[in-house]
Short mmCIF file of the C-alpha atoms (twelve columns), coordinates in Angstrom:
data_MODEL
# 
_entry.id   MODEL 
# 
loop_
_atom_site.group_PDB 
_atom_site.id 
_atom_site.type_symbol 
_atom_site.label_atom_id 
_atom_site.label_alt_id 
_atom_site.label_comp_id 
_atom_site.label_asym_id 
_atom_site.label_seq_id 
_atom_site.Cartn_x 
_atom_site.Cartn_y 
_atom_site.Cartn_z 
_atom_site.pdbx_PDB_model_num 
ATOM 1   C CA . UNK A 1   -174.568 -58.422 74.849  1 
ATOM 2   C CA . UNK A 2   -174.692 -55.752 77.973  1 
ATOM 3   C CA . UNK A 3   -173.075 -52.168 76.838  1 
ATOM 4   C CA . UNK A 4   -170.656 -50.883 79.154  1 
ATOM 5   C CA . UNK A 5   -171.154 -47.002 80.699  1 
ATOM 6   C CA . UNK A 6   -169.132 -44.570 77.931  1 
ATOM 7   C CA . UNK A 7   -168.528 -43.022 82.296  1 
ATOM 8   C CA . UNK A 8   -167.600 -46.708 83.528  1 
ATOM 9   C CA . UNK A 9   -164.796 -47.344 81.174  1 
ATOM 10  C CA . UNK A 10  -163.084 -44.078 81.661  1 
ATOM 11  C CA . UNK A 11  -163.302 -44.331 85.068  1 
ATOM 12  C CA . UNK A 12  -161.402 -47.806 84.783  1 
ATOM 13  C CA . UNK A 13  -159.063 -47.031 81.855  1 
ATOM 14  C CA . UNK A 14  -157.935 -43.324 84.127  1 
ATOM 15  C CA . UNK A 15  -157.460 -46.263 87.028  1 
ATOM 16  C CA . UNK A 16  -155.190 -48.597 85.395  1 
ATOM 17  C CA . UNK A 17  -152.916 -45.068 83.665  1 
ATOM 18  C CA . UNK A 18  -152.677 -43.838 87.156  1 
ATOM 19  C CA . UNK A 19  -152.092 -47.903 88.154  1 
ATOM 20  C CA . UNK A 20  -148.990 -48.084 86.519  1 
ATOM 21  C CA . UNK A 21  -147.458 -44.635 86.490  1 
ATOM 22  C CA . UNK A 22  -147.791 -44.688 90.798  1 
ATOM 23  C CA . UNK A 23  -145.836 -48.190 89.711  1 
ATOM 24  C CA . UNK A 24  -143.280 -46.739 88.244  1 
ATOM 25  C CA . UNK A 25  -142.887 -43.676 89.423  1 
ATOM 26  C CA . UNK A 26  -142.208 -45.836 92.974  1 
ATOM 27  C CA . UNK A 27  -139.356 -47.934 92.302  1 
ATOM 28  C CA . UNK A 28  -137.641 -45.466 90.502  1 
ATOM 29  C CA . UNK A 29  -135.632 -43.478 92.603  1 
ATOM 30  C CA . UNK A 30  -136.100 -39.743 93.050  1 
ATOM 31  C CA . UNK A 31  -133.108 -37.253 92.969  1 
ATOM 32  C CA . UNK A 32  -131.404 -37.424 96.448  1 
ATOM 33  C CA . UNK A 33  -131.056 -33.930 98.090  1 
ATOM 34  C CA . UNK A 34  -126.646 -33.256 98.168  1 
ATOM 35  C CA . UNK A 35  -126.950 -34.041 101.211 1 
ATOM 36  C CA . UNK A 36  -128.104 -37.137 101.191 1 
ATOM 37  C CA . UNK A 37  -125.950 -38.031 98.435  1 
ATOM 38  C CA . UNK A 38  -122.476 -36.570 100.769 1 
ATOM 39  C CA . UNK A 39  -123.537 -38.515 103.483 1 
ATOM 40  C CA . UNK A 40  -123.876 -41.896 101.646 1 
ATOM 41  C CA . UNK A 41  -120.470 -40.685 100.058 1 
ATOM 42  C CA . UNK A 42  -118.902 -40.005 103.040 1 
ATOM 43  C CA . UNK A 43  -120.129 -44.008 104.551 1 
ATOM 44  C CA . UNK A 44  -118.747 -44.757 100.864 1 
ATOM 45  C CA . UNK A 45  -115.263 -42.881 101.427 1 
ATOM 46  C CA . UNK A 46  -115.545 -44.658 105.193 1 
ATOM 47  C CA . UNK A 47  -115.890 -47.591 104.225 1 
ATOM 48  C CA . UNK A 48  -113.131 -47.925 102.424 1 
ATOM 49  C CA . UNK A 49  -110.829 -47.079 104.614 1 
ATOM 50  C CA . UNK A 50  -112.100 -49.818 107.228 1 
ATOM 51  C CA . UNK A 51  -112.297 -52.074 105.242 1 
ATOM 52  C CA . UNK A 52  -108.097 -52.886 105.076 1 
ATOM 53  C CA . UNK A 53  -108.796 -56.591 103.653 1 
ATOM 54  C CA . UNK A 54  -110.317 -55.114 100.315 1 
ATOM 55  C CA . UNK A 55  -112.896 -57.723 99.883  1 
ATOM 56  C CA . UNK A 56  -115.794 -55.654 100.407 1 
ATOM 57  C CA . UNK A 57  -116.505 -56.777 103.890 1 
ATOM 58  C CA . UNK A 58  -116.808 -55.541 106.768 1 
ATOM 59  C CA . UNK A 59  -115.635 -57.111 110.336 1 
ATOM 60  C CA . UNK A 60  -116.675 -56.711 113.612 1 
ATOM 61  C CA . UNK A 61  -112.973 -55.758 114.543 1 
ATOM 62  C CA . UNK A 62  -112.611 -53.312 111.050 1 
ATOM 63  C CA . UNK A 63  -116.076 -52.062 112.290 1 
ATOM 64  C CA . UNK A 64  -115.018 -51.322 115.705 1 
ATOM 65  C CA . UNK A 65  -112.258 -49.296 114.530 1 
ATOM 66  C CA . UNK A 66  -112.948 -46.909 112.275 1 
ATOM 67  C CA . UNK A 67  -117.126 -47.161 112.378 1 
ATOM 68  C CA . UNK A 68  -118.481 -46.875 115.808 1 
ATOM 69  C CA . UNK A 69  -121.924 -46.758 114.431 1 
ATOM 70  C CA . UNK A 70  -121.679 -49.907 112.647 1 
ATOM 71  C CA . UNK A 71  -120.719 -51.018 115.537 1 
ATOM 72  C CA . UNK A 72  -122.412 -50.868 117.811 1 
ATOM 73  C CA . UNK A 73  -125.633 -52.099 115.131 1 
ATOM 74  C CA . UNK A 74  -122.779 -54.646 113.709 1 
ATOM 75  C CA . UNK A 75  -125.251 -57.181 114.658 1 
ATOM 76  C CA . UNK A 76  -128.182 -56.007 113.012 1 
ATOM 77  C CA . UNK A 77  -126.861 -55.145 110.070 1 
ATOM 78  C CA . UNK A 78  -125.469 -58.536 110.004 1 
ATOM 79  C CA . UNK A 79  -128.373 -59.675 108.141 1 
ATOM 80  C CA . UNK A 80  -127.261 -63.179 106.861 1 
ATOM 81  C CA . UNK A 81  -125.231 -64.124 110.833 1 
ATOM 82  C CA . UNK A 82  -121.624 -64.240 108.512 1 
ATOM 83  C CA . UNK A 83  -119.464 -62.421 111.360 1 
ATOM 84  C CA . UNK A 84  -119.103 -59.438 108.499 1 
ATOM 85  C CA . UNK A 85  -121.469 -56.027 106.544 1 
ATOM 86  C CA . UNK A 86  -121.278 -55.366 103.521 1 
ATOM 87  C CA . UNK A 87  -121.995 -51.260 102.420 1 
ATOM 88  C CA . UNK A 88  -125.048 -52.233 100.356 1 
ATOM 89  C CA . UNK A 89  -126.272 -53.782 104.488 1 
ATOM 90  C CA . UNK A 90  -125.466 -50.511 105.779 1 
ATOM 91  C CA . UNK A 91  -126.912 -48.513 103.210 1 
ATOM 92  C CA . UNK A 92  -129.484 -50.440 103.542 1 
ATOM 93  C CA . UNK A 93  -130.271 -50.295 107.203 1 
ATOM 94  C CA . UNK A 94  -129.855 -45.526 107.236 1 
ATOM 95  C CA . UNK A 95  -132.311 -45.470 104.738 1 
ATOM 96  C CA . UNK A 96  -134.559 -47.859 106.667 1 
ATOM 97  C CA . UNK A 97  -133.563 -46.405 109.849 1 
ATOM 98  C CA . UNK A 98  -133.228 -43.536 108.462 1 
ATOM 99  C CA . UNK A 99  -137.749 -43.750 107.153 1 
ATOM 100 C CA . UNK A 100 -138.490 -44.953 111.007 1 
ATOM 101 C CA . UNK A 101 -137.624 -41.321 112.113 1 
# 
C-alpha cells in the first residue's frame, strides 16, 4: 500500500473543512442591516394594508390601488401565474432585483 504524504492529507482535510464552513455560512442569513429591516417592515405593512381580503394573496387590483411597484411588475412577481402574488414572492423579486444592481 502506498503512503499518502502528510501535506496531501492536510490539504485535502483543509479543503474539506473550508468547503463545509463556506456551505454553512452561505445558507445562513447574515444579519440584515437596519435599513433592510426597515424596508422589509414597510413592505410587510403595505402588503397587509393592500391585502383587503386578509388571505395573504394580493390580486392585481389590490396591488394597483396600494402598491404601484408590485402592480407594474405583477406578471414577473406572479411566477406561478396564479392571478395573485404573496409577500414571499414580492420579497424574492425585490431581493433578486437588488442583487442585480
